[in-house]
Every structure is written in structure tokens, then in C-alpha cells.
Short mmCIF file of C-alpha atoms in Angstrom, two decimals:
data_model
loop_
_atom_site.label_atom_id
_atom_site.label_comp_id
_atom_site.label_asym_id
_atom_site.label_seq_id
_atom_site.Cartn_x
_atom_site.Cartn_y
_atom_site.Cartn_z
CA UNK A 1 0.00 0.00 0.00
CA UNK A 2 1.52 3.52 -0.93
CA UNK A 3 -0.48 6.94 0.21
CA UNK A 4 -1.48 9.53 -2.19
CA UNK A 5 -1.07 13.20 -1.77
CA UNK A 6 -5.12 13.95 -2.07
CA UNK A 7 -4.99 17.68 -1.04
CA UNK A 8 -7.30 20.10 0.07
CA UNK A 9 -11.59 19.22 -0.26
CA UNK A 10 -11.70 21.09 -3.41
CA UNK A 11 -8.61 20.31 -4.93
CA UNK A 12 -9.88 16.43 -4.47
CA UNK A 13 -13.10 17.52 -6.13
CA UNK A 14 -11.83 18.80 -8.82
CA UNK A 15 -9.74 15.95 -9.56
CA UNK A 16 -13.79 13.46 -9.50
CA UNK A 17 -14.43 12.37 -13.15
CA UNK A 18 -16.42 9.09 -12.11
CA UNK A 19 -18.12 7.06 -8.30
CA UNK A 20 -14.52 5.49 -8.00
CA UNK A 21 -12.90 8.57 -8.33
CA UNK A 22 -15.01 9.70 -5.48
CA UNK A 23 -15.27 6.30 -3.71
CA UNK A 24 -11.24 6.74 -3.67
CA UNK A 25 -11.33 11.07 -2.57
CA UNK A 26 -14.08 10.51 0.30
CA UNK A 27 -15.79 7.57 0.80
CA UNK A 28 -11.91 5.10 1.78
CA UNK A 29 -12.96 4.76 5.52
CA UNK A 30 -16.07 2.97 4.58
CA UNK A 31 -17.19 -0.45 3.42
CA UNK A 32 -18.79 1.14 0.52
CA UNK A 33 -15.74 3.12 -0.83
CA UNK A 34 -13.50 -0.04 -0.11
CA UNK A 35 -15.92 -2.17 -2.18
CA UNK A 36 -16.44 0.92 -4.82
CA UNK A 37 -12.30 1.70 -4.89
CA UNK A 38 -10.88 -2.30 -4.82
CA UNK A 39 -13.36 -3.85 -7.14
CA UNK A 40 -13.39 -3.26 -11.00
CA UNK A 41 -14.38 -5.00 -14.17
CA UNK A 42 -13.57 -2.58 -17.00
CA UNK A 43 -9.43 -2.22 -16.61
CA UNK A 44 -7.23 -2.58 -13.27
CA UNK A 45 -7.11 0.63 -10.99
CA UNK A 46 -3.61 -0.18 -10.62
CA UNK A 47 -1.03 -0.87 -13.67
CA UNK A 48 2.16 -2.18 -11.94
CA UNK A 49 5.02 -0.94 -14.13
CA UNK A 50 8.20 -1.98 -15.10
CA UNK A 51 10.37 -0.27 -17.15
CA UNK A 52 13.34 -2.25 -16.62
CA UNK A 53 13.93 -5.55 -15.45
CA UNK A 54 17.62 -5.83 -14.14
CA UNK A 55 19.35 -8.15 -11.33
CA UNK A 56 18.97 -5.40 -7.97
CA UNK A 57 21.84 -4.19 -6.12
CA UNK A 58 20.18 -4.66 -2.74
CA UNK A 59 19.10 -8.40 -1.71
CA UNK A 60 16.55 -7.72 0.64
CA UNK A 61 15.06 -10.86 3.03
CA UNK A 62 11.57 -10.36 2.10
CA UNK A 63 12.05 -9.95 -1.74
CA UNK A 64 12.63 -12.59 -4.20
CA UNK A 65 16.02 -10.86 -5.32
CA UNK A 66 17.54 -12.60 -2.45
CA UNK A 67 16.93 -15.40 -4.06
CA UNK A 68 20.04 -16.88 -6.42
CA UNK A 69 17.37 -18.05 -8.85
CA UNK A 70 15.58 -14.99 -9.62
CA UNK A 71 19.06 -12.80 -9.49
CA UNK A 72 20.62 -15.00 -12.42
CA UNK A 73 17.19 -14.82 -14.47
CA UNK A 74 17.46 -10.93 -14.57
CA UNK A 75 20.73 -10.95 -14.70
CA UNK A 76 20.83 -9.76 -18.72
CA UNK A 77 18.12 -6.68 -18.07
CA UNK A 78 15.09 -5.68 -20.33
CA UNK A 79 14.46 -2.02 -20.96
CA UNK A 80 10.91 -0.37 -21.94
CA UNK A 81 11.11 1.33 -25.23
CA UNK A 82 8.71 4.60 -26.13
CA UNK A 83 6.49 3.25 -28.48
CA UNK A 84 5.15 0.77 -25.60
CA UNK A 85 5.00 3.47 -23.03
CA UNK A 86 2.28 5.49 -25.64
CA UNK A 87 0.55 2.38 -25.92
CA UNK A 88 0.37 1.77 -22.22
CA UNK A 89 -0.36 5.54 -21.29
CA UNK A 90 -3.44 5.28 -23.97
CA UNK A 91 -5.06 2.42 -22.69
CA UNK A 92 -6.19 4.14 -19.21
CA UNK A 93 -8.36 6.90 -19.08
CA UNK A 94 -7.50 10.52 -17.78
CA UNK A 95 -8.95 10.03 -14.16
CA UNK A 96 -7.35 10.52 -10.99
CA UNK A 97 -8.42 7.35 -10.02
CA UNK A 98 -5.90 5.30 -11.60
CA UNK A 99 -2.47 4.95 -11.01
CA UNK A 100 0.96 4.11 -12.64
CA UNK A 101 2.92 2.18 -10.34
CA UNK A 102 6.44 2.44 -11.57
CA UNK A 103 8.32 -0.03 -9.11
CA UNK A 104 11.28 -1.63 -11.41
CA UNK A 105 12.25 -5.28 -11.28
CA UNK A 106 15.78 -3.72 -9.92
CA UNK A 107 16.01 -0.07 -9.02
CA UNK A 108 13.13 2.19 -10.30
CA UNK A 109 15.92 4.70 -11.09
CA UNK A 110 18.52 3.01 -12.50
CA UNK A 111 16.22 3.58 -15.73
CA UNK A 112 18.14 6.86 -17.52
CA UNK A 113 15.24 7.84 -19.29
CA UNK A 114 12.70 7.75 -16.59
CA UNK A 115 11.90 11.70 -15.98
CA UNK A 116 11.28 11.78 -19.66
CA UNK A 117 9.21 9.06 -19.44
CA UNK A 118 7.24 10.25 -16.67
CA UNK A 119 6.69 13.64 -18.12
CA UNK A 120 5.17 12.17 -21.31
CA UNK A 121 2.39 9.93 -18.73
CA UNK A 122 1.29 13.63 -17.00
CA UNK A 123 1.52 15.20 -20.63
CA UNK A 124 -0.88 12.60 -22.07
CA UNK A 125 -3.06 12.00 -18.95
CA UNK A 126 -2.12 14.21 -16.09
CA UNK A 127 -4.66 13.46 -13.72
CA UNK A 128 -3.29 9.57 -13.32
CA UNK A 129 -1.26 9.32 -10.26
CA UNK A 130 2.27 8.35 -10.94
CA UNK A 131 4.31 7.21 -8.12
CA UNK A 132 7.87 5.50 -8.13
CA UNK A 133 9.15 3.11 -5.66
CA UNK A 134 12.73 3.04 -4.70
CA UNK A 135 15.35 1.96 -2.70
CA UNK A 136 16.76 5.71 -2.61
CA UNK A 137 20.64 4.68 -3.24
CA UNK A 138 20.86 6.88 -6.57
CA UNK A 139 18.10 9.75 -5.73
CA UNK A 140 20.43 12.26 -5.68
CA UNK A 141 19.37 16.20 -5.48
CA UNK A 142 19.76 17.17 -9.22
CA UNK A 143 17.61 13.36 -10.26
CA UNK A 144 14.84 14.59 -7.69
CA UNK A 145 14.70 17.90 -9.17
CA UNK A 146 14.28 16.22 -12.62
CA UNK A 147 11.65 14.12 -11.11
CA UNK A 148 10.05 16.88 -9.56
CA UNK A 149 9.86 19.04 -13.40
CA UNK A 150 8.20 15.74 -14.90
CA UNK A 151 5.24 16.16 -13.19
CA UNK A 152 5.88 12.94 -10.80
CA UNK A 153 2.94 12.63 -8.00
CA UNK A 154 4.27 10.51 -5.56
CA UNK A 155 7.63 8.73 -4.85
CA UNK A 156 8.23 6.56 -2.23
CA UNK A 157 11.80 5.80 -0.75
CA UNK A 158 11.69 2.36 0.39
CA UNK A 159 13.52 2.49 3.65
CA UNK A 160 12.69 -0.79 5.19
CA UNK A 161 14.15 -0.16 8.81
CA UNK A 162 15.17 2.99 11.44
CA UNK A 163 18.50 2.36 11.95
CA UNK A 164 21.83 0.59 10.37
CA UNK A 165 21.70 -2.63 12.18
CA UNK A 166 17.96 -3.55 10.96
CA UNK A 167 18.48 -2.27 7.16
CA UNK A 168 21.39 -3.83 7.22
CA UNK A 169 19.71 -7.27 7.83
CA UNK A 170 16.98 -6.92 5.68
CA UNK A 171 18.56 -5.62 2.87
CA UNK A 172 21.99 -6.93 2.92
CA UNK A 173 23.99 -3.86 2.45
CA UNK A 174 26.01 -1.18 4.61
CA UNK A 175 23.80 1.47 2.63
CA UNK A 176 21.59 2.91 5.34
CA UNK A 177 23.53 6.38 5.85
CA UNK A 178 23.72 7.17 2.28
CA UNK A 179 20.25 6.32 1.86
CA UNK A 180 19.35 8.43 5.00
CA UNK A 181 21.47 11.61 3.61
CA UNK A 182 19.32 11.34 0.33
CA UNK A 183 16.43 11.46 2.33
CA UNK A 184 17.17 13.75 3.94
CA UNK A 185 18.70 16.09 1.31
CA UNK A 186 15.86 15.57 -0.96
CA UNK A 187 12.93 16.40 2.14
CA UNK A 188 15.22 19.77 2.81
CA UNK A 189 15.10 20.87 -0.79
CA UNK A 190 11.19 19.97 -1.10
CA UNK A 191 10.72 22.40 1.61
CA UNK A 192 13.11 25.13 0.78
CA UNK A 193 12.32 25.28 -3.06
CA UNK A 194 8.47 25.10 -2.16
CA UNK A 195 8.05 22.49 -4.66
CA UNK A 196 4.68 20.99 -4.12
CA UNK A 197 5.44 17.55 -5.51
CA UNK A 198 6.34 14.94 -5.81
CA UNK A 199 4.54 13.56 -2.35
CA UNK A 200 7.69 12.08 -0.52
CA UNK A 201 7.15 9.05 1.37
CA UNK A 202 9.09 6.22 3.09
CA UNK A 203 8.06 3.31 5.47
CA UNK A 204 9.74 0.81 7.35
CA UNK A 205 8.57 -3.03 7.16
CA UNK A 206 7.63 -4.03 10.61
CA UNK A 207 7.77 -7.79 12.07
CA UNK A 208 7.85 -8.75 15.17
CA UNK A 209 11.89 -8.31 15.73
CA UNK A 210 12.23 -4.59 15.18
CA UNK A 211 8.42 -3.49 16.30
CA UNK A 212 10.01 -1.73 19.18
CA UNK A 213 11.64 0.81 16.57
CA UNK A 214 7.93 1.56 14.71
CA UNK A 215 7.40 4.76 16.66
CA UNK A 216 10.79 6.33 16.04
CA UNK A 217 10.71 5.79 12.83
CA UNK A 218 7.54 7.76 12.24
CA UNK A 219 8.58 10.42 14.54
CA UNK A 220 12.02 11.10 12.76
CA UNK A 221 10.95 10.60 9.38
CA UNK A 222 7.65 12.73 9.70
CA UNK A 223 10.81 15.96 9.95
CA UNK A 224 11.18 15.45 6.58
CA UNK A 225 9.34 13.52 4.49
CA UNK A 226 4.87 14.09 3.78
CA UNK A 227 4.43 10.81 5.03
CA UNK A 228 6.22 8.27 7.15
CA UNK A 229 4.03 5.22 7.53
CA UNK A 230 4.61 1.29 9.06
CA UNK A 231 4.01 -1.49 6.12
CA UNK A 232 2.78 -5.10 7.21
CA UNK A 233 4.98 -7.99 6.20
CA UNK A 234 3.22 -10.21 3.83
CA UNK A 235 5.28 -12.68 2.35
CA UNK A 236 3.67 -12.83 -1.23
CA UNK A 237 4.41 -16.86 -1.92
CA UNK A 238 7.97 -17.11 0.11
CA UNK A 239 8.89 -17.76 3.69
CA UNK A 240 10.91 -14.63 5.35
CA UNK A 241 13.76 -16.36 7.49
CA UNK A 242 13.99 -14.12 10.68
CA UNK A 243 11.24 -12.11 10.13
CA UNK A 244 7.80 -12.51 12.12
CA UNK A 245 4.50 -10.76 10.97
CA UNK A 246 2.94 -8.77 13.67
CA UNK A 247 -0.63 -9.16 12.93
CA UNK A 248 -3.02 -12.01 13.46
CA UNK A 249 -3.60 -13.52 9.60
CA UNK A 250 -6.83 -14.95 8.91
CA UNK A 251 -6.80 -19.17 9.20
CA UNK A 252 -6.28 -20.55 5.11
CA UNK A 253 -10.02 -22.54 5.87
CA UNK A 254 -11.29 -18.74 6.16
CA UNK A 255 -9.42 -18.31 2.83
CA UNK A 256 -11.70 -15.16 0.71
CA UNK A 257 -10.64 -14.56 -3.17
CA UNK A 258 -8.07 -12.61 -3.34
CA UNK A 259 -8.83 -8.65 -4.62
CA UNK A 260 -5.60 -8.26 -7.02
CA UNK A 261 -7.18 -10.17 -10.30
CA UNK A 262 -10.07 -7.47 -9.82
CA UNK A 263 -7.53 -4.35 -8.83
CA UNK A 264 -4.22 -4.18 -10.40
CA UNK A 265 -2.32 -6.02 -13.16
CA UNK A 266 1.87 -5.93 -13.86
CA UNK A 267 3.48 -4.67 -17.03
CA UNK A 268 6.98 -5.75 -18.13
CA UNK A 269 9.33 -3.49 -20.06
CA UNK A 270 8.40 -5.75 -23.09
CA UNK A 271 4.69 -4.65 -22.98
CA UNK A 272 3.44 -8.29 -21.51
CA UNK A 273 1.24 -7.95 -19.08
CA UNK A 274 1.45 -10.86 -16.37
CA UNK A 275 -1.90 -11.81 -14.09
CA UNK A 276 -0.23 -10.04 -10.71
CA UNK A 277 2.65 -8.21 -9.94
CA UNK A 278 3.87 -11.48 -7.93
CA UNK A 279 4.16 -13.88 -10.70
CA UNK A 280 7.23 -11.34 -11.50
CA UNK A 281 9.06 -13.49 -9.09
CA UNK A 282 8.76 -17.16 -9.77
CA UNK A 283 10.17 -19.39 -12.02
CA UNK A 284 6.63 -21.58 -12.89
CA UNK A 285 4.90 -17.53 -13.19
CA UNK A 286 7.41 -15.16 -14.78
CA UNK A 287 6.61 -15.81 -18.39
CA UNK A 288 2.94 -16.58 -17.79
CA UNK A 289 1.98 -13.70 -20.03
CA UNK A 290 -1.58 -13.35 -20.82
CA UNK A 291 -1.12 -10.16 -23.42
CA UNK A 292 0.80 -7.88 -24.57
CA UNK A 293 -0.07 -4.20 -24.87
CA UNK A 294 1.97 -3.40 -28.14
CA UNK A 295 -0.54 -5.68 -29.52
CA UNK A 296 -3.77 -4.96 -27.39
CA UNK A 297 -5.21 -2.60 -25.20
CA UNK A 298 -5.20 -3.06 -21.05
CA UNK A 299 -9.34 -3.00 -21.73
CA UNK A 300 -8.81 -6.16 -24.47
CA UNK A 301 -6.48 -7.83 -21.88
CA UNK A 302 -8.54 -7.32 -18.71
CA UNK A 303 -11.53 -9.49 -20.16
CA UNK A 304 -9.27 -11.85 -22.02
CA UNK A 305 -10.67 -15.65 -21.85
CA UNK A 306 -7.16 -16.37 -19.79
CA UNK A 307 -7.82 -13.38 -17.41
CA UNK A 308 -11.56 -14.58 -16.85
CA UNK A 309 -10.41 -18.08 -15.78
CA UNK A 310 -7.95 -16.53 -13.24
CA UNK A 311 -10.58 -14.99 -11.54
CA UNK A 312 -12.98 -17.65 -11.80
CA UNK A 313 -9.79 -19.77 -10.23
CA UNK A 314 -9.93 -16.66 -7.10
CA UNK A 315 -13.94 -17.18 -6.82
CA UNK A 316 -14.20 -20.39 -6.33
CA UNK A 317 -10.77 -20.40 -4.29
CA UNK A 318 -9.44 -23.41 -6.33
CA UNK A 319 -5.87 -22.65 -7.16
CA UNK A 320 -4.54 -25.65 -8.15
CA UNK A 321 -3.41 -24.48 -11.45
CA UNK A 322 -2.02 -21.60 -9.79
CA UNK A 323 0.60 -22.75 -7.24
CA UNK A 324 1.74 -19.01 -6.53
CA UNK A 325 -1.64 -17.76 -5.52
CA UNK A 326 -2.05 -21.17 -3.10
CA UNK A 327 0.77 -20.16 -1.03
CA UNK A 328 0.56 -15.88 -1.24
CA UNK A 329 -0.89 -13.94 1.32
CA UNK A 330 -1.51 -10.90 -0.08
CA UNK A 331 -5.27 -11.94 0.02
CA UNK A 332 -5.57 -11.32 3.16
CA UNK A 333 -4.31 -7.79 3.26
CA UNK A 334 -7.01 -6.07 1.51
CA UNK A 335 -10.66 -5.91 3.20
CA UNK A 336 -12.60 -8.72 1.99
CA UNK A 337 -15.53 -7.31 -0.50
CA UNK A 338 -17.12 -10.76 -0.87
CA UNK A 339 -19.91 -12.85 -0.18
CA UNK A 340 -20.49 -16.61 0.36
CA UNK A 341 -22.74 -18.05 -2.28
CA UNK A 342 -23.17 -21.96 -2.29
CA UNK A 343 -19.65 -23.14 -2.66
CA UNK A 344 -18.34 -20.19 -4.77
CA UNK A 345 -18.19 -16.31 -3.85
CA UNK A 346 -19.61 -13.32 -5.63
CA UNK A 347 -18.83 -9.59 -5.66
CA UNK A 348 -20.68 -8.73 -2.38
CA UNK A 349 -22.52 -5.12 -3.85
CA UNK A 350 -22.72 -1.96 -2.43
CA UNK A 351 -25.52 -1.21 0.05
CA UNK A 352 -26.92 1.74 2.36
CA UNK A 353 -25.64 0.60 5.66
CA UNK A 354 -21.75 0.21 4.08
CA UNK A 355 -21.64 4.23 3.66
CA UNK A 356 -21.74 3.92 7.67
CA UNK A 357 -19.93 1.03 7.69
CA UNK A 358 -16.10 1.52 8.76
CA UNK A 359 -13.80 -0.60 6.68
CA UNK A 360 -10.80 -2.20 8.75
CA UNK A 361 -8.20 0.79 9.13
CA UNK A 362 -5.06 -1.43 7.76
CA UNK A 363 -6.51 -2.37 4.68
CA UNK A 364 -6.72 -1.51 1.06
CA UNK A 365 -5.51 2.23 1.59
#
């Protein structure tokens, strides 16, 4: 989950061009903007993007790249070329309800042309929210300013822990004070240049070992950043050797359908678009493309024959034929919008008492 800069009442209303827009502006804290905002049948809210898919220099415990597997697959790297970013930017319409999620298989900004690229997606559709994930090692001042003169909404510096000895287990580097500085640097210059974007945010991963540093964090970071926020550890298909999850998940028998074959989609550099962002990260899912946007829109893709079965798989929560989604939890972090009906579920539809209705605060942000 990543927060976006929504602004003052009127700024937010000016930004409403459909319900989920407003659903997403207003109505989050409810069970009827959760099941307005997560649920959609037309085209994902969320297009997971990467434009370049290169072995990372960080290893961190709870991503696949610490894996030798996955590091030697991308060792080679696979950059996005123009032609499929117009493609990709044309197939979503100009609503502030959608998003570009630019998070790199590798560093987000170890791709040279990405504040070009960036300032073509708010050129062609400048009320999508763009945001960038990164591990902050190259975000240098003069890159940020770039960033900030694209038009970029929202980039968030993934800083995983609080202090040396906890980033330096997760992510298997001595990188934490460099990191830090370019927090830092780049929060300072926000503020003194009165830029009013990108929205800077960072967030630690909490498990049960370094929960005692949660507060802290948010208290530092909060000096110089718009948002410092604590992210859950899911473990999206892998087991996380020393790391504990600090919340109570719900018991596999009380398995729901998972939301993300309803709410976002991935997109390689290529143009093929894969089912979830997750199958990025196993050997048996990686190439399990089910389009490609050079050769069809996101709309085309989204009610392909092979994208209905995947859902219909996620209804009737038999996943056999998709041994990645049996052992993800990700389910199970986004408030459930179903309803039992016989032996399958069904969209569970929006109804007066869920505008007063409050959805679980954790969730689906």
C-alpha cells in the first residue's frame, strides 16, 4: 500500500471524473468506498510498471532478489522502449483514479530515461497518479529535481528499517547512511524550493523483531518527508527467514478470493502484461503472459478468456493451477468485499448501511 497526496476538499473535487474517483477522494474509511475503490471490471485501478527488469543491487530478506534463482534470471536486463509506453499511457483513461505504479524489477531509477518518461504519462493523462518506488541509493538532489519538473505525484523511498543494524539485515547492504542523507537532502530541498510535488514518502517493514523501533521511525521521518508510515509484512508466496508478521492472519479454511485479479495487473518493459505483480518473481509464473499491450489494449487484456479463468480460479478459491496464488498472502491484506454463495463467492454489492460502515483501518488504503 503507498499513500497519495489527495490535497485540500476542493482540490480532491476537482480531480472526480467518475463514483470510483469519489469512492477513492471521500468515501476510503467505509465499506462502501473499499468495495467501490478495490473492485473493477472494465481495466485494473492499478497498472504495476516496469520499465526495466535488471538483477537489484540490494538483496533484501523479504524480496525474491535474495533469491540466487531470480538474481541469475534478470541478470541480462530488459528495458521499456517509447512506443510501448504510448501504448500503455493510452489504454487508461485521464482520471485521478488510476495509477501508474512504476516499481522496477531492480532499481526504479537506474532507468536513464525515466523523468522523460514520466513527463510524457502527466503530458498525455495528467490526472493519473504516478508514483515511483525506490530503494533511494541513486536519488540524488539534481535526479529529484528532474523528477520533480516531470510532473511525478508521488515517490516513495523504500527504507525498510530505522536504523543501520535492521536495514542492514533486511537488505543486505552497509547502505543505510547514504540512503538516510538522500532522504534527507531531498525532504530539505522539497521544503526550501516550495516544490509541491512529488509527495515524498518512506516506510519501514515491521515484524515482530524490530516493532520496538515503529514509533521512532515515524517520529524522525515525519521531519522530513509528507508521510512516514509502518508497512505489514506479507510474504507474497515465500517464507521470510527471521522475520515474524505482527498481525493475526486470517486461518487458510477462512481463505476469501483474493482482490488483485479485480484491482491491479503488472506490465513488463516488453509490454506483456502478467496476471499479478507477484508472478514477477517465480520461475513456474514469470513468463505466464496473458497479453501484450503493443498488440492490445489493457481493456482487451482485462476481459481476455485467460484473465476470466484466473478470476474464476480466485472465486471459487481453487488454485490448483495456480501454485503461486495457493501459497501468497496478499489476500488477506485487503478488506474482503465478498460474499459466500453456495460453494463459490460473488462480488458482495454496495448497500446503504456500508456508507456507515467503517472498513478495517489497515486495509486496502
Amino acid at each position: 500500500m503507498s499513500y497519495v497526496n489527495k490535497g485540500y476538499c476542493l482540490d480532491r473535487l476537482r480531480k472526480v471524473r467518475s463514483l470510483k474517483g469519489f469512492s477513492q477522494q471521500f468515501l476510503l474509511g467505509t465499506m462502501a468506498g473499499q468495495k467501490i475503490f478495490l473492485y473493477n471490471e472494465r481495466i485494473p485501478r492499478v497498472m504495476n510498471i516496469s520499465f526495466n527488469e535488471k538483477t537489484c543491487m540490494f538483496a533484501c530478506k523479504m524480496c525474491p532478489f535474495a533469491e540466487a534463482e531470480v538474481r541469475e534470471h534478470y541478470r541480462s536486463g530488459s528495458f521499456m522502449n517509447f512506443d510501448t509506453l504510448k501504448h500503455l499511457a493510452a489504454g487508461v483513461p485521464n482520471d485521478s483514479y488510476y495509477s501508474f505504479d512504476i516499481s522496477a524489477i531492480g532499481e526504479t531509477l537506474a532507468f536513464e530515461p525515466l523523468p522523460e518518461f514520466i513527463a510524457y504519462m502527466k503530458k498525455e493523462k495528467p490526472l493519473v497518479n504516478t508514483i515511483i518506488s525506490t530503494n533511494g541509493i541513486l536519488l540524488s538532489e539534481d535526479l529529484f529535481l528532474r523528477l520533480a519538473h516531470s510532473g511525478l505525484d508521488n515517490i516513495q523511498i523504500s527504507l525498510f528499517a530505522g536504523n543501520q543494524a535492521d536495514h542492514q539485515k533486511i537488505t543486505g547492504t552497509r547502505s543505510f547512511e547514504k540512503v538516510k542523507t538522500n532522504l534527507e537532502n531531498i525532504g530539505r530541498m522539497k521544503r526550501e524550493r516550495g516544490l509541491k510535488k512529488p509527495f515524498i514518502q518512506t516506510f519501514m517493514i515491521e515484524c515482530q523483531e524490530n516493532r520496538q523501533t515503529s514509533g521512532h521511525f515515524v517520529s524522525y521521518w515525519s521531519q522530513f518527508v509528507d508521510k512516514a508510515f509502518i508497512r505489514p509484512l506479507y510474504n507474497v508466496g515465500r517464507e521470510i527467514e527471521g522475520m515474524t508478521p505482527t498481525f493475526q492472519k486470517t486461518p487458510s479454511p477462512m481463505r476469501y478470493p483474493c482482490i488483485m485479479p479485480w484491482y491491479s495487473t503488472a506490465v513488463r518493459s516488453t509490454g506483456e502484461v502478467l496476471p499479478c505483480y507477484v508472478y514477477h518473481w517465480h520461475a513456474q509464473t514469470w513468463d505466464q503472459s496473458i497479453g501484450n499491450i503493443n498488440a492490445h489494449s489493457m481493456e482487451e487484456i482485462w476481459q481476455s478468456d485467460a484473465f476470466r479463468k484466473f478470476r474464476a480460479a480466485h472465486l471459487n478459491v481453487q488454485l490448483e493451477d495456480y501454485p503461486v496464488c495457493q501459497k501468497c498472502d496478499v489476500w488477506d491484506a485487503y478488506t474482503n468485499v465478498w460474499e459466500k454463495r453456495g460453494s463459490r463467492f460473488a462480488y458482495s454489492s454496495v448497500g446503504v448501511r456500508d456508507l456507515f460502515l467503517k472498513a478495517p483501518a489497515y486495509r486496502g488504503g
